[in-house]
Short mmCIF file of C-alpha atoms in Angstrom, two decimals:
data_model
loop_
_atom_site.label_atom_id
_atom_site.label_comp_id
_atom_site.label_asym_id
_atom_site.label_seq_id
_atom_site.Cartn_x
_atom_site.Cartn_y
_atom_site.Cartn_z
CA UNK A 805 0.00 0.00 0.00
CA UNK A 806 1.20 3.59 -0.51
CA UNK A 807 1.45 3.71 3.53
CA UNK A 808 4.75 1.32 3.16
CA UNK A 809 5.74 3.24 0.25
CA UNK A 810 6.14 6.08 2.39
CA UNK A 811 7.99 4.43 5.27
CA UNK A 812 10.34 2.81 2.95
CA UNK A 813 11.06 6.16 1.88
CA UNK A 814 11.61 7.60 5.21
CA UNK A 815 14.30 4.67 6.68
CA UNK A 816 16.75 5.72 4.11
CA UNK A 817 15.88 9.31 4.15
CA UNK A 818 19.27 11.20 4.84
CA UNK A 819 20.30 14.76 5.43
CA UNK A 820 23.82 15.04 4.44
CA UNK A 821 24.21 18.31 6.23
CA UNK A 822 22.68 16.43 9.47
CA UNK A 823 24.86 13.61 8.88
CA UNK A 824 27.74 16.34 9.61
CA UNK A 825 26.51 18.31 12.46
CA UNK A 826 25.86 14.45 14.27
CA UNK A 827 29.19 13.90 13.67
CA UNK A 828 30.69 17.18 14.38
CA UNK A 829 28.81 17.08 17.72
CA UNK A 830 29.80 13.35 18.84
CA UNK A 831 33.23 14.79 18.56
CA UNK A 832 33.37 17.63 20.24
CA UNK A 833 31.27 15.70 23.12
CA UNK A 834 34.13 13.25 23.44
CA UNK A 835 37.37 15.31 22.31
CA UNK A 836 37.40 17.05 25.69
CA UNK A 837 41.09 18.58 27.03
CA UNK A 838 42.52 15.18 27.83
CA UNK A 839 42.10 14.56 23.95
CA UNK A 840 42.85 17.51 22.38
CA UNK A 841 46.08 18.60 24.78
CA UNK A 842 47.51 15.60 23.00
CA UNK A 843 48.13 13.88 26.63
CA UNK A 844 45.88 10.90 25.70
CA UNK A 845 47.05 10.21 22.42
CA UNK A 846 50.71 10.46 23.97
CA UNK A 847 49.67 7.42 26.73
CA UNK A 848 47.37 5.41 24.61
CA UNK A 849 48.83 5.13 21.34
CA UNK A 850 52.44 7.29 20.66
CA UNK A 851 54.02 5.44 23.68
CA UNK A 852 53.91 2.39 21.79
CA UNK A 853 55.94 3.59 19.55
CA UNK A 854 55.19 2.74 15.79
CA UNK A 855 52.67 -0.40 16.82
CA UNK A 856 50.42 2.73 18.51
CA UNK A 857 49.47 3.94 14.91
CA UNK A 858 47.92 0.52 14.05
CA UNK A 859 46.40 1.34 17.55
CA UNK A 860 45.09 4.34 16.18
CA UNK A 861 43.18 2.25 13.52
CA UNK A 862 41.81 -0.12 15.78
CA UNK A 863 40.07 2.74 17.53
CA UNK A 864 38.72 4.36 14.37
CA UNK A 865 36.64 1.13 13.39
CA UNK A 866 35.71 0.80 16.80
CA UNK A 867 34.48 4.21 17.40
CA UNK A 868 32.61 4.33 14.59
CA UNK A 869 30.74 1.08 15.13
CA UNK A 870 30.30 1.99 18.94
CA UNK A 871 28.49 5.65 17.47
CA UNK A 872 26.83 3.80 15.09
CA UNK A 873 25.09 1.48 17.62
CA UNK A 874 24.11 4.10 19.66
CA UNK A 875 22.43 6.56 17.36
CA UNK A 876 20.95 3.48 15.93
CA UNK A 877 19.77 2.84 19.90
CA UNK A 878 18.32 6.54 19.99
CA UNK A 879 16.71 6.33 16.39
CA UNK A 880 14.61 3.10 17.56
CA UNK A 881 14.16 3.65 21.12
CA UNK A 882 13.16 7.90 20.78
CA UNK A 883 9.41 7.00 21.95
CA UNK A 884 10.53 4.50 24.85
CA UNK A 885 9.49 4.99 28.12
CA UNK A 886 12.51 4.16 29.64
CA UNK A 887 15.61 5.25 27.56
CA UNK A 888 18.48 4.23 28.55
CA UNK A 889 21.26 2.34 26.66
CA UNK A 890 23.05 0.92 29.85
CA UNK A 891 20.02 -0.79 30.90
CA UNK A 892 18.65 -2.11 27.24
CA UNK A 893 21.93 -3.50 27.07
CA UNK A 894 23.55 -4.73 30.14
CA UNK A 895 19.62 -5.20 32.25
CA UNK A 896 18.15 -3.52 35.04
CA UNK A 897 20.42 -3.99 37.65
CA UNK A 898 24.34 -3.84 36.20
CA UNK A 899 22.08 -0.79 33.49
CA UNK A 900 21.53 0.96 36.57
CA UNK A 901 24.84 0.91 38.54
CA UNK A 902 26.80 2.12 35.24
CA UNK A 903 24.24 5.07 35.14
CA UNK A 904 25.81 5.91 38.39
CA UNK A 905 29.10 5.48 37.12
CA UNK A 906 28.97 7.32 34.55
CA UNK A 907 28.05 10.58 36.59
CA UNK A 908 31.48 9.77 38.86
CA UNK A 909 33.11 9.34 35.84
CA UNK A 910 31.65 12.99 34.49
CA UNK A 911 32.85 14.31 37.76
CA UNK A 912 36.51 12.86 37.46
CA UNK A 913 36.59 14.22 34.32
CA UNK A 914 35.55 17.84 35.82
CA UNK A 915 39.08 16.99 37.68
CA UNK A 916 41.18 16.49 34.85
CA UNK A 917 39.84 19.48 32.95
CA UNK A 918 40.22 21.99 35.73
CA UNK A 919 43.93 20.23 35.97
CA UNK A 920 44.43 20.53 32.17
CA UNK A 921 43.49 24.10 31.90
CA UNK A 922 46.24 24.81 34.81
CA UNK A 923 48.38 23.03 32.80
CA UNK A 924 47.65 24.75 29.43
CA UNK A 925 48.05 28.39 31.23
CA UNK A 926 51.06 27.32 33.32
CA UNK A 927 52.54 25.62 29.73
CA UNK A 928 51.95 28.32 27.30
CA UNK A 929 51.20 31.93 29.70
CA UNK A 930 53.87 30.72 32.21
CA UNK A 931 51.03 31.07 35.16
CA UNK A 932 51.31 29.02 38.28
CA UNK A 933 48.93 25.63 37.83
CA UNK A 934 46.94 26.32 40.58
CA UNK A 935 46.02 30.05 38.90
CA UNK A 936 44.97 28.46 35.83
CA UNK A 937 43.03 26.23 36.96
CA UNK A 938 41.43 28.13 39.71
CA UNK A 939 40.46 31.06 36.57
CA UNK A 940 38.72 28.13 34.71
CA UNK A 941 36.96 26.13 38.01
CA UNK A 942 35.69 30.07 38.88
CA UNK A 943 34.09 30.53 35.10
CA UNK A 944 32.78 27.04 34.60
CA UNK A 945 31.09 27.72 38.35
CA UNK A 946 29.53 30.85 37.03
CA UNK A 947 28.18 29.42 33.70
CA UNK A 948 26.70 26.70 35.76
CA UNK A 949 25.10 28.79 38.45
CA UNK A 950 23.67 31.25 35.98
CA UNK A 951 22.51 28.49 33.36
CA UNK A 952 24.81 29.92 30.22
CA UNK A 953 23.66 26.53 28.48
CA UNK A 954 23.42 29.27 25.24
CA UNK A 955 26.76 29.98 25.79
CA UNK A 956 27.86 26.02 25.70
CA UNK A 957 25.93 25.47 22.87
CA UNK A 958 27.34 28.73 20.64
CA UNK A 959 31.14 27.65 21.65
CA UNK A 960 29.75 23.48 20.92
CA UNK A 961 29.57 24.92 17.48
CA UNK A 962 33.47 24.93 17.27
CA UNK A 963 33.96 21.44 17.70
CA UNK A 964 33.98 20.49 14.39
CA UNK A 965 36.20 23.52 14.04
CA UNK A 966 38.81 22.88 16.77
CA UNK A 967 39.04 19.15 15.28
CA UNK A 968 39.81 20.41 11.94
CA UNK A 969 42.12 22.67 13.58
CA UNK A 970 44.08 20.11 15.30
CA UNK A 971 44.15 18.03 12.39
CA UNK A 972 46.35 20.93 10.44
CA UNK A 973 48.33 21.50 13.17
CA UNK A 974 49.35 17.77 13.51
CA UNK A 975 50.34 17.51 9.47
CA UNK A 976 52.26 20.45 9.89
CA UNK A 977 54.07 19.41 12.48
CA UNK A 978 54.33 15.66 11.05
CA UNK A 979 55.50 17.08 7.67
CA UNK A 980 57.90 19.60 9.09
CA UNK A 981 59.43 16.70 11.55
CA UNK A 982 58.97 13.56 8.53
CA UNK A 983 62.29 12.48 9.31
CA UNK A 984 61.85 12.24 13.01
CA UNK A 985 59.17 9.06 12.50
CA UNK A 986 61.73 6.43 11.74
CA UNK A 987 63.44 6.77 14.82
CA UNK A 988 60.15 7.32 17.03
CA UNK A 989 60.88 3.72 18.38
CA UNK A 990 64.35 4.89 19.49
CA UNK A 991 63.28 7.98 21.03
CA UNK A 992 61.03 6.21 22.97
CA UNK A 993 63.75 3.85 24.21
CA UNK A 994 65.45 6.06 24.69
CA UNK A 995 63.50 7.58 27.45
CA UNK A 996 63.10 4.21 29.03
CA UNK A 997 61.45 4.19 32.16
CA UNK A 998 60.10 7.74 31.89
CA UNK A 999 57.50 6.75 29.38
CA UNK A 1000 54.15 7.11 30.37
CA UNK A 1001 51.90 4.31 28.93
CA UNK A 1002 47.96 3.92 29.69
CA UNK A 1003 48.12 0.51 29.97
CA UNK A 1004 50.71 -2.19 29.99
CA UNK A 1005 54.74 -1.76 30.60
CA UNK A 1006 55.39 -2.53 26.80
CA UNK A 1007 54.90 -1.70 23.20
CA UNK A 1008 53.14 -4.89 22.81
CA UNK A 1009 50.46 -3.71 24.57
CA UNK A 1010 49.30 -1.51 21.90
CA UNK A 1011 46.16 -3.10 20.89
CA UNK A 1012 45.29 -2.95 24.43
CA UNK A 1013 45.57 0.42 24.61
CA UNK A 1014 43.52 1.31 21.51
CA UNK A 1015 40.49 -0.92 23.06
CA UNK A 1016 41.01 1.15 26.14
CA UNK A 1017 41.29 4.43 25.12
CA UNK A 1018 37.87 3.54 23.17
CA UNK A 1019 36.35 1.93 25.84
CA UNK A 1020 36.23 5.29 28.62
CA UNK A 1021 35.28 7.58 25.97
CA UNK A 1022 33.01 5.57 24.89
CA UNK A 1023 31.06 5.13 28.28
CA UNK A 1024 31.21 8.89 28.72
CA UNK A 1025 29.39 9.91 25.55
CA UNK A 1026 27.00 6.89 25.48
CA UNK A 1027 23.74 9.03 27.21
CA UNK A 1028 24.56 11.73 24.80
CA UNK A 1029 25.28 9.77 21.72
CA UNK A 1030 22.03 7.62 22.36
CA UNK A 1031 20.11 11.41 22.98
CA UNK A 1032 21.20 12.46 19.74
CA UNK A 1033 19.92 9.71 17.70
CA UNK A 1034 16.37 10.25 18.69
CA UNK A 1035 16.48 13.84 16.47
CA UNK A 1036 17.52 11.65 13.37
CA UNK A 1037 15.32 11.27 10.51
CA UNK A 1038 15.79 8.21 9.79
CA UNK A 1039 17.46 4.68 10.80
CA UNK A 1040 20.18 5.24 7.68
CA UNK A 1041 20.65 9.06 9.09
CA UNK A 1042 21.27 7.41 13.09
CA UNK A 1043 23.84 4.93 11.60
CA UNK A 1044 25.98 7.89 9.41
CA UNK A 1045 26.17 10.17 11.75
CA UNK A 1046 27.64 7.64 14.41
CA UNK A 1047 30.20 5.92 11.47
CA UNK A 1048 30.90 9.44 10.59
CA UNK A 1049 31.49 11.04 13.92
CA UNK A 1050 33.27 7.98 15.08
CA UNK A 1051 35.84 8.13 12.15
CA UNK A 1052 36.89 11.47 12.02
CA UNK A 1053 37.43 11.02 16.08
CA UNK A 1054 40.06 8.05 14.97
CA UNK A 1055 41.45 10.22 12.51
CA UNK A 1056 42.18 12.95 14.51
CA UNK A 1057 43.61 10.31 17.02
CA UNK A 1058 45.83 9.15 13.76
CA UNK A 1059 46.99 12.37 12.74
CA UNK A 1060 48.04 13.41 16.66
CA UNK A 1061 49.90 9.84 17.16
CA UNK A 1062 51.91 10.47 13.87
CA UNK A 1063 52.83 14.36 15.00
CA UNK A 1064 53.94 13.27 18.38
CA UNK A 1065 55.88 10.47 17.14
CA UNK A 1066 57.48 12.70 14.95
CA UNK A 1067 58.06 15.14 17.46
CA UNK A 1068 58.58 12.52 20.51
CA UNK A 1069 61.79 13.98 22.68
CA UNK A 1070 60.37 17.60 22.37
CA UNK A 1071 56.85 16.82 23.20
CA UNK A 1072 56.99 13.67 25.36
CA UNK A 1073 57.91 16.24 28.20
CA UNK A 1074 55.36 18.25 28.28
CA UNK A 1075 52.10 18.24 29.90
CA UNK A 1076 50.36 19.79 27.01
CA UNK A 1077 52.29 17.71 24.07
CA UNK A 1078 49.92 18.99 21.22
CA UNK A 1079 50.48 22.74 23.12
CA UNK A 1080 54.34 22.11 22.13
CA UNK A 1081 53.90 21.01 18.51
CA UNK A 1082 51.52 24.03 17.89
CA UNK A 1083 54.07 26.40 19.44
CA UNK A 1084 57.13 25.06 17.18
CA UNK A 1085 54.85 25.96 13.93
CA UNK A 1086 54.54 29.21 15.41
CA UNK A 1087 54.36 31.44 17.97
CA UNK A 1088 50.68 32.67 16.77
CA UNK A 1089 49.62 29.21 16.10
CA UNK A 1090 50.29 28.73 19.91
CA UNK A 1091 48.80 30.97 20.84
CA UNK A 1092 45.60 29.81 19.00
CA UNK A 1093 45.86 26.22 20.09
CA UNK A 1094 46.05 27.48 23.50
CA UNK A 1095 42.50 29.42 23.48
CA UNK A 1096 41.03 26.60 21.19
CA UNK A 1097 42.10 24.24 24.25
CA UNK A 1098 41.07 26.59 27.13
CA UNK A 1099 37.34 26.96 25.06
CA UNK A 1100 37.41 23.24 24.54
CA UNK A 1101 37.97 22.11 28.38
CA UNK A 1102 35.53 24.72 29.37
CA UNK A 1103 32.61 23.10 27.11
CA UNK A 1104 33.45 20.41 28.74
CA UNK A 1105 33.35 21.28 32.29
CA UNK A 1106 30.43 23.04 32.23
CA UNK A 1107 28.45 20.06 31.17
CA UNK A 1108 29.98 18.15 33.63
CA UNK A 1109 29.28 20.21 36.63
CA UNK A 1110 25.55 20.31 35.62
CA UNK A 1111 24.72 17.07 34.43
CA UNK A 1112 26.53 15.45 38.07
CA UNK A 1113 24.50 18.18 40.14
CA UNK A 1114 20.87 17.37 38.07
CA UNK A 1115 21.39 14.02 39.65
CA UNK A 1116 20.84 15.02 42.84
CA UNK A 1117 18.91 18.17 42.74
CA UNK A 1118 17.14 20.74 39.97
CA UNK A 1119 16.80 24.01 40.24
CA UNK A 1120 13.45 24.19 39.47
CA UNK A 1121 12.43 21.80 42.87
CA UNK A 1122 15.05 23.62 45.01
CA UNK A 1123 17.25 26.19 43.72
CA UNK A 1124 19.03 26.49 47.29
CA UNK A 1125 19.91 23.39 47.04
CA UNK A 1126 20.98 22.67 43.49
CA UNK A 1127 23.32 25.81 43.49
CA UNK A 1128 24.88 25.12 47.00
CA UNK A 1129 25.79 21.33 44.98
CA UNK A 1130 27.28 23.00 42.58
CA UNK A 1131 29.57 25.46 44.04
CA UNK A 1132 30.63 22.06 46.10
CA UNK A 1133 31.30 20.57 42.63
CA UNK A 1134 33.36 23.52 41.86
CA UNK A 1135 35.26 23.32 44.47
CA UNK A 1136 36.25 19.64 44.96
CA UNK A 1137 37.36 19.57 41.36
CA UNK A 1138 39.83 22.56 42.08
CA UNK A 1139 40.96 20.63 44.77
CA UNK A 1140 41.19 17.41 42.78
CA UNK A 1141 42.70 19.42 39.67
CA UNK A 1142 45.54 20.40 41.73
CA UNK A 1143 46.88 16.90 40.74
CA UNK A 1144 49.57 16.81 37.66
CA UNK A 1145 47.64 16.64 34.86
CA UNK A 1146 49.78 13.63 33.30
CA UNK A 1147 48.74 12.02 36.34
CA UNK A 1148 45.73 12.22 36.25
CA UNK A 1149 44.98 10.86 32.60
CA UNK A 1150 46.95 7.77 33.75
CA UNK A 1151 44.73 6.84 36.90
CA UNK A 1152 41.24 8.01 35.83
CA UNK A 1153 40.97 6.85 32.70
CA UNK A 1154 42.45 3.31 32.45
CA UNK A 1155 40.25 2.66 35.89
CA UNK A 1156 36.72 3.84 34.01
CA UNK A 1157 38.21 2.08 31.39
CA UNK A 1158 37.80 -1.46 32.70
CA UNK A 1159 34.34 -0.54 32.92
CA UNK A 1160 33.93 0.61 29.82
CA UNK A 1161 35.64 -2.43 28.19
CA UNK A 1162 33.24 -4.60 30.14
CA UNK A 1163 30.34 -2.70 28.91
CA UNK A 1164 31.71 -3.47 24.89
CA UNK A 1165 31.86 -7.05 25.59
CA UNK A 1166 28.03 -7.34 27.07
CA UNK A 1167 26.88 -5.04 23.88
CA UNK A 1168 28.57 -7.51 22.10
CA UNK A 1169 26.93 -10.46 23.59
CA UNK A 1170 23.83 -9.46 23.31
CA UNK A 1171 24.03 -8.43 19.58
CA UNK A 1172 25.32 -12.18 19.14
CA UNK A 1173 22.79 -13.54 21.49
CA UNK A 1174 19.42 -11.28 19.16
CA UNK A 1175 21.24 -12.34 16.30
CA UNK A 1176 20.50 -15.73 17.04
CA UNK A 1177 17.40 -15.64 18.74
CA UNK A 1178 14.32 -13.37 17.10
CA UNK A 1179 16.70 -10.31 15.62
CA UNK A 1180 15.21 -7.45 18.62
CA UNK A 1181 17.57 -5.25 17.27
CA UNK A 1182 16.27 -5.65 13.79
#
């Protein structure tokens, strides 16, 4: 009947220009400071030395399947009373608790922004730590007590941007350094037992790290991701924007690992490693990196600060309340952002991490489990 006619034509319905803002969005939801300052790339794929860039494609295909599934999620589920990925996935009760964890993990992440910006300030404007990252913790706390969600959403609009951006950067400083990448290996054997990996003692744990690195950004952004598939058009449109966000995340990954390889005994030391690389360009291209970061860890801060605080209070029921938890927010993650920076990418993130990687495996079950059983996720 023409009725099927018309919903044949609206599963493969696709706005190309949708596709891109999905994917420009999933990125600069999950690019964050810890990504873009070049400190997680350095741990999770260039300390592997030259296996880290196969690393780097591992996590491409797997980010863009993991975005994939959950737009797709969204798309089906928009009209569902209860939507939640963790618990269609993983059940009521193991759904539930990683709900919870992901709000401590939103909160540790508060940390290691607050920590990166101090670094970023104390890196580039030769500020103390603590200054920088008190100047950041004291705007995010005002944008969250007066509501600038506008504000977040104008600067979310330079995600795609800053990605783009950092791309550039990288191939310059890849290009300018070609020579370097033979002996990346070297260099990092070179600074032995000063190497900071996320995972593992060895380059052989590469592979690890790549499954890793996907697996705590992944639990992060899977709300959000999930969120954004219900505004999809259709089931095609979910499914692009996911494979598309997911691989231009890996390829920015790519591009970073090869730059820092490249550039391995000047950057490795550095806090900020993508901050160093931007600076050698140029001066002025520093200096642009540095306020791309600063804009980029306070979009994600912000976020962070409100979406831990909602789960415990709105401002609408108690206003008191909701504002006293977030000046507490505030100020623990100063506290907490005191920590190195370095540091704290290599605790935090592996830890959420094992979560995360537990959370793949049971999506994976389960897809093998429908496959074989009536097809629910047909």
């Amino acid at each position: 009947g023409k009725g099927e006619d018309m919903s044949e034509q609206n599963a493969t319905h696709v706005r190309p220009a949708k596709v891109f803002q999905f994917a420009g969005t999933l990125v600069g939801t999950l690019i964050g400071s810890g990504f873009a300052s070049g400190q997680e790339v350095m741990q999770f794929f260039t300390s592997y030395g030259i296996p880290g860039i196969a690393g780097s494609l591992v996590t491409t295909a797997l980010f863009a399947v993991l975005g994939a599934v959950f737009m797709n999620y969204g798309y089906k589920h928009a009209k569902s009373a209860d939507f939640s990925s963790f618990r269609f996935f993983c059940g009521k009760y193991v759904g539930t608790f990683l709900e919870w964890f992901t709000i401590l993990f939103c909160f540790l992440v508060g940390i290691i922004m607050i920590s990166g910006a101090g670094a970023t300030f104390n890196q580039y404007f030769g500020l103390p730590q603590f200054a920088g990252s008190v100047l950041m913790a004291a705007i995010a706390l005002a944008s969250a007590l007066l509501g600038m969600n506008r504000i977040v959403k104008v600067l979310g609009s330079i995600g795609p941007v800053a990605i783009v951006f950092l791309i550039i950067i990288a191939l310059a400083a890849l290009l300018t350094n070609w020579d370097n990448l033979s002996n990346a290996d070297a260099a990092i054997a070179a600074a032995g037992d000063s190497v900071v990996r996320g995972v593992g003692d060895s380059s052989s744990w590469w592979i690890i790290g790549a499954v890793m690195y996907v697996a705590y950004n992944i639990l992060a952004g899977v709300p959000f991701i999930s969120k954004m598939g219900t505004e999809a058009a259709s089931q095609k449109e979910a499914i692009l924007g996911g494979l598309f966000g997911g691989v231009l995340l890996g390829l920015c990954a790519f591009c970073l690992n090869l730059a820092m390889l490249a550039t391995y005994s000047d950057v490795s030391v550095q806090e900020v490693p993508a901050l160093q690389f931007a600076t050698m360009i140029s001066p002025v291209v520093g200096i642009v990196f540095a306020i791309v970061l600063l804009v980029m860890i306070y979009n994600t801060v912000v976020p962070m600060i409100i979406s831990v605080a909602n789960q415990f209070s709105s401002e609408e029921k108690d206003p008191v309340k909701y504002k006293g938890i977030i000046v507490a927010l505030a100020l623990v993650m100063l506290v907490g952002g005191q920590l190195p920076f370095s540091t704290l990418v290599n605790v935090i993130y592996p830890f959420v991490g094992y979560f995360g990687i537990a959370f793949m495996v049971i999506i994976l079950i389960q897809y093998i489990r429908w496959h074989f059983s009536s097809k629910k996720s047909e």
